[in-house]
Coordinates of C-alpha atoms in Angstrom, one line a residue:
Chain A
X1487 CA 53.4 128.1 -52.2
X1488 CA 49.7 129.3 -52.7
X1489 CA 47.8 128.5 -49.5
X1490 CA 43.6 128.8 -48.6
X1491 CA 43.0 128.3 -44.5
X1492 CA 39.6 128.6 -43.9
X1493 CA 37.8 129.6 -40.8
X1494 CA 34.5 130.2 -38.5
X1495 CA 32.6 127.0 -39.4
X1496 CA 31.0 125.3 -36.8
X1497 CA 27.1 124.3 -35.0
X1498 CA 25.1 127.0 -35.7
X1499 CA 21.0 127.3 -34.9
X1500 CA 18.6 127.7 -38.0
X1501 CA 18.4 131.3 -38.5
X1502 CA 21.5 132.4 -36.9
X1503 CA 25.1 133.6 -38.5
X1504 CA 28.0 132.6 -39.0
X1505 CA 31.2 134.6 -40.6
X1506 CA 33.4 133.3 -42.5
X1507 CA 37.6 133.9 -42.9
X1508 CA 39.8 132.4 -45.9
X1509 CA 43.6 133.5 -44.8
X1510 CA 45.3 133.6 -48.6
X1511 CA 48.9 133.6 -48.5
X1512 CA 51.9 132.7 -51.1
X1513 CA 50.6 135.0 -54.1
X1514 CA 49.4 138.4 -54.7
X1515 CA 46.1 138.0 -53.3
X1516 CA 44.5 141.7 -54.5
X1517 CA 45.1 140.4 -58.1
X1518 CA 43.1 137.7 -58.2
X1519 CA 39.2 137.0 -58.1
X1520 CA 37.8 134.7 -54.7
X1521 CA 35.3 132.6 -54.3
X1522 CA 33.6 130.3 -51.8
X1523 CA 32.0 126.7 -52.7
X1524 CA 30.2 124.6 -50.7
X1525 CA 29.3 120.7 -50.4
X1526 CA 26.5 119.3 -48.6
X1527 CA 26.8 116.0 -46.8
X1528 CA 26.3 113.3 -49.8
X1529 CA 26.0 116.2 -52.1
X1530 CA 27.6 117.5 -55.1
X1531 CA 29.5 121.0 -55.4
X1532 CA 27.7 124.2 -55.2
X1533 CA 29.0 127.8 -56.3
X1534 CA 28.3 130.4 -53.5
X1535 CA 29.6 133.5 -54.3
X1536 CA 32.5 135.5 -56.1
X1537 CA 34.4 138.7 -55.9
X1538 CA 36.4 140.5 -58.0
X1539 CA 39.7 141.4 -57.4
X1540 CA 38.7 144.8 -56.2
X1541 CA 35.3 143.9 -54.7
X1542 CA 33.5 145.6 -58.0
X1543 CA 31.5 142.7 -58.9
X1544 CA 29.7 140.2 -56.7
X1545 CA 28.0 137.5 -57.4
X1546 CA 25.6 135.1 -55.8
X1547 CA 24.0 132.0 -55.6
X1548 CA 20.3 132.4 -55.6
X1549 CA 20.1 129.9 -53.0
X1550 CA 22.0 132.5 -50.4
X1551 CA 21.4 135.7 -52.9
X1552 CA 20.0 138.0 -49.6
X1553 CA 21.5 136.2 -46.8
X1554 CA 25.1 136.1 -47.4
X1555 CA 27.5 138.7 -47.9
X1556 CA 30.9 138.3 -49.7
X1557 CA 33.7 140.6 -48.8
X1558 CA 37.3 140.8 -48.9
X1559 CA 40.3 142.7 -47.1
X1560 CA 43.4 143.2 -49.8
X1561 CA 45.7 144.4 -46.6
X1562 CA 44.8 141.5 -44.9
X1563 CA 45.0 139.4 -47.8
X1564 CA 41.4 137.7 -46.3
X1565 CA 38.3 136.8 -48.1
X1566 CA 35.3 136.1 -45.8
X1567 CA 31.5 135.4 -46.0
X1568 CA 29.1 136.4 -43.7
X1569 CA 26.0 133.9 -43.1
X1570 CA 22.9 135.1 -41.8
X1571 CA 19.4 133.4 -41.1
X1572 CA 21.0 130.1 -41.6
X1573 CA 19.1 127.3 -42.4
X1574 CA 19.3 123.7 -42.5
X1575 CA 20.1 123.2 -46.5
X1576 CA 23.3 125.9 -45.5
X1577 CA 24.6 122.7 -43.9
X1578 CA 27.9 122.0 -46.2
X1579 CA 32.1 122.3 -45.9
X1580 CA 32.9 125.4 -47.5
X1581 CA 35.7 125.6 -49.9
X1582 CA 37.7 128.9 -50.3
X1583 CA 38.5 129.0 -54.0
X1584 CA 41.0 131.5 -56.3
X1585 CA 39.8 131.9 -59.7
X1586 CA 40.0 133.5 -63.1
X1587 CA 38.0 135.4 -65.4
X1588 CA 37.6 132.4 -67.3
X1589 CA 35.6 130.6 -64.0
X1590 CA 37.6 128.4 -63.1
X1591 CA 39.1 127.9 -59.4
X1592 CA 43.2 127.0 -59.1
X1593 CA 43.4 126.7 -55.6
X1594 CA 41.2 125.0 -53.0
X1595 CA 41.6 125.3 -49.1
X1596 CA 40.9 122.5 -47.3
X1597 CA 37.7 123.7 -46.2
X1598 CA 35.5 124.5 -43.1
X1599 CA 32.5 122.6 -42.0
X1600 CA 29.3 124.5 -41.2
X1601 CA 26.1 122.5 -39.2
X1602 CA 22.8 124.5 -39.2
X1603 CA 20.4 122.7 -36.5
X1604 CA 19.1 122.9 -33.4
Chain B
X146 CA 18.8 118.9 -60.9
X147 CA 21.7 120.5 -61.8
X148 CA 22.1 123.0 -64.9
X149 CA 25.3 120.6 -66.2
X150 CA 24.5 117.1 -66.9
X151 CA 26.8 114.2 -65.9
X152 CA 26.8 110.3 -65.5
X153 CA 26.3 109.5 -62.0
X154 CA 29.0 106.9 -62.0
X155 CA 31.4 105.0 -64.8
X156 CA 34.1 102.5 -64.5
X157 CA 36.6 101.2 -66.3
X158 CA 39.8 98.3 -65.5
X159 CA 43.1 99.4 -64.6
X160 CA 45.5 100.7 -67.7
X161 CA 42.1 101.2 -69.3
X162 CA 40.7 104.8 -70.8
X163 CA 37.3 106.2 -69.4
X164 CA 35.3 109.3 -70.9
X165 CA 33.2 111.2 -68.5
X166 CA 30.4 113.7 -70.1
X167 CA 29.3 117.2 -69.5
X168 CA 26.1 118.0 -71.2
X169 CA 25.0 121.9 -70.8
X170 CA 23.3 124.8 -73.6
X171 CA 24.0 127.6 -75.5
X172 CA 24.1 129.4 -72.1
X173 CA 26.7 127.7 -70.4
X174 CA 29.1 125.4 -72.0
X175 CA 28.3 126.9 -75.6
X176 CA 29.5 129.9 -75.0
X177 CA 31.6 129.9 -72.0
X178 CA 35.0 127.8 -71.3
X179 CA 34.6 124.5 -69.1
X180 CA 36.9 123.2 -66.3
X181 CA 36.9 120.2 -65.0
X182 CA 37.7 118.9 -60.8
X183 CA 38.6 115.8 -59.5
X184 CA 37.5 115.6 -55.9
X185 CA 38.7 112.6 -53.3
X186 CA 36.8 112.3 -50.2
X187 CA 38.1 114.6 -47.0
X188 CA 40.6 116.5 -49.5
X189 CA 40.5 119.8 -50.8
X190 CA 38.4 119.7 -55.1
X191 CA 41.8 120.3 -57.4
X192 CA 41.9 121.5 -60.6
X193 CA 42.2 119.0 -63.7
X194 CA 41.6 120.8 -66.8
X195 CA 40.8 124.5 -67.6
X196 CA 39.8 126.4 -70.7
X197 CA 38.0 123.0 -72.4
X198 CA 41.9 121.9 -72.8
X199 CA 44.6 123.0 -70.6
X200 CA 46.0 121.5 -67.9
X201 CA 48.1 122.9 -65.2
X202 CA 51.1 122.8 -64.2
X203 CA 51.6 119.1 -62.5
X204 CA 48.4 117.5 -64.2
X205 CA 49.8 114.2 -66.1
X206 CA 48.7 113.9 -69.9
X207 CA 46.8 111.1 -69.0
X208 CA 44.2 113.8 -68.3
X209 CA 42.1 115.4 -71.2
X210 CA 39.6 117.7 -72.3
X211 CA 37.3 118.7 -75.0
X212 CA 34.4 120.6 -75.4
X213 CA 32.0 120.4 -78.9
X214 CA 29.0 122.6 -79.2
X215 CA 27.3 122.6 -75.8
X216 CA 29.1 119.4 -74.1
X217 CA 32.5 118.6 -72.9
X218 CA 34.1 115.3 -72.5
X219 CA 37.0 114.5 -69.5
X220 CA 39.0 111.9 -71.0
X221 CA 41.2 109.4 -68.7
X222 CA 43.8 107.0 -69.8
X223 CA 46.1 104.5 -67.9
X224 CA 43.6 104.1 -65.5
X225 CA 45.1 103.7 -62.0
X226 CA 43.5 103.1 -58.9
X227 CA 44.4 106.4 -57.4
X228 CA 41.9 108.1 -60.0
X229 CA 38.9 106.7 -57.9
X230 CA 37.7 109.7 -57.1
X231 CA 34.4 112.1 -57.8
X232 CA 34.5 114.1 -61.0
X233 CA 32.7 117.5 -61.6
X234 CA 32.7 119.8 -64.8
X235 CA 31.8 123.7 -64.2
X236 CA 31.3 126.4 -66.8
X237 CA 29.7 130.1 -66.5
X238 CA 26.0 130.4 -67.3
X239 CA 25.9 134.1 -68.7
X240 CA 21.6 133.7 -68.4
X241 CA 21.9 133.1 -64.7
X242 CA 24.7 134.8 -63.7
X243 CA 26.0 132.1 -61.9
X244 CA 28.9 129.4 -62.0
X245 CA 27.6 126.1 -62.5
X246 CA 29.0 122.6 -61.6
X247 CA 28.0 119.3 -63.0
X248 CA 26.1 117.1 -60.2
X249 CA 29.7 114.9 -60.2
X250 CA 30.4 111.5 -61.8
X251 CA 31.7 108.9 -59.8
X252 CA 34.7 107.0 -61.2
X253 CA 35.6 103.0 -60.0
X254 CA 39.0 101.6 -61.0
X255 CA 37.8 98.1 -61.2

């Protein structure tokens, strides 16, 4: 059984950081491209960022595009995302997402709530 | 504003059929494939359709999708009250290089 169990959220000051974990487990995790997505409180579903399988292409959003950082472990079969200078728009549950070439996401964790305010 | 345009709500009677609309460009659903979500409040987004068309594994045929130049169309028959949910199509945009979500539809089983 494919399973996403995110980790790190929690109440973060504007312009700190946060990192980010997304435990994969029940599939092959170095052959598939990850992603994170985000929702806002009343908000619809934002893309963040994606990997590739083996980390050669990134992508961001241009909302975080120099703030975040997207990264991956294969061995540990973990995908994370590292925040930095938070803000309060940042505030959002973040979904750890498996995906395909095609962009679309399989598998959802259940997510991890993030709070950016002082 | 979001690149992919949806309905902000629709609803439809039990047993009935509901489309739900995805209106993008050349950029995004022209050229790209669209998938669609279906997202209940405090539960993890899960995948409805893929590829325009497919469905996966353990997604009833009451669940459809089409995509004509640059707009898609979720279609939803034998409405139940369990579909009440929020609805989001998402494509690639090859100009932004980015993956783009509708701003979500919200369906009411009436």
């Amino acid at each position: 059984e494919v399973q996403l169990v995110e980790s790190g959220g929690g109440l973060v000051k504007p312009g700190g950081s946060l990192r980010l974990s997304c435990a994969a487990s029940g599939f092959t995790f170095s052959n598939y491209n990850m992603n994170w997505v985000r929702q806002a409180p009343g908000k619809g579903l934002e893309w963040v960022s994606s990997i590739s399988s083996s980390s050669s292409y990134i992508y961001y959003a241009d909302s975080v595009e120099g703030r975040f950082t997207i990264s991956r472990d294969n061995a540990k079969n973990s995908l994370y995302l590292q925040m930095n200078s938070l803000r309060a728009e940042d505030t959002a549950v973040y979904y750890c997402t498996r995906g395909y070439s095609s962009s679309y996401f399989d598998y959802w964790g259940q997510g991890t709530l993030v709070t950016v305010s002082s | 504003q979001s690149v992919l345009t949806q309905p902000p709500s629709v609803s439809a009677a039990p047993g009935q059929k509901v489309t739900i609309s995805c209106s993008g460009s050349s950029s995004n659903i022209g050229n790209n494939y669209v998938s669609w979500y279906q997202h209940l409040p405090g539960t993890a987004p899960k995948l409805l359709i893929y590829d325009n068309n497919k469905r996966p594994s353990g997604i009833p045929d009451r669940f459809s999708g089409s995509k004509s130049g640059t707009s898609a169309t979720l279609g939803i028959t034998g409405l139940q009250t369990g579909d009440e949910a929020d609805y989001y199509c998402g494509t690639w945009d090859s100009s932004l290089s980015a993956l783009v979500f509708g701003g979500g539809t919200k369906l009411t089983v009436l």
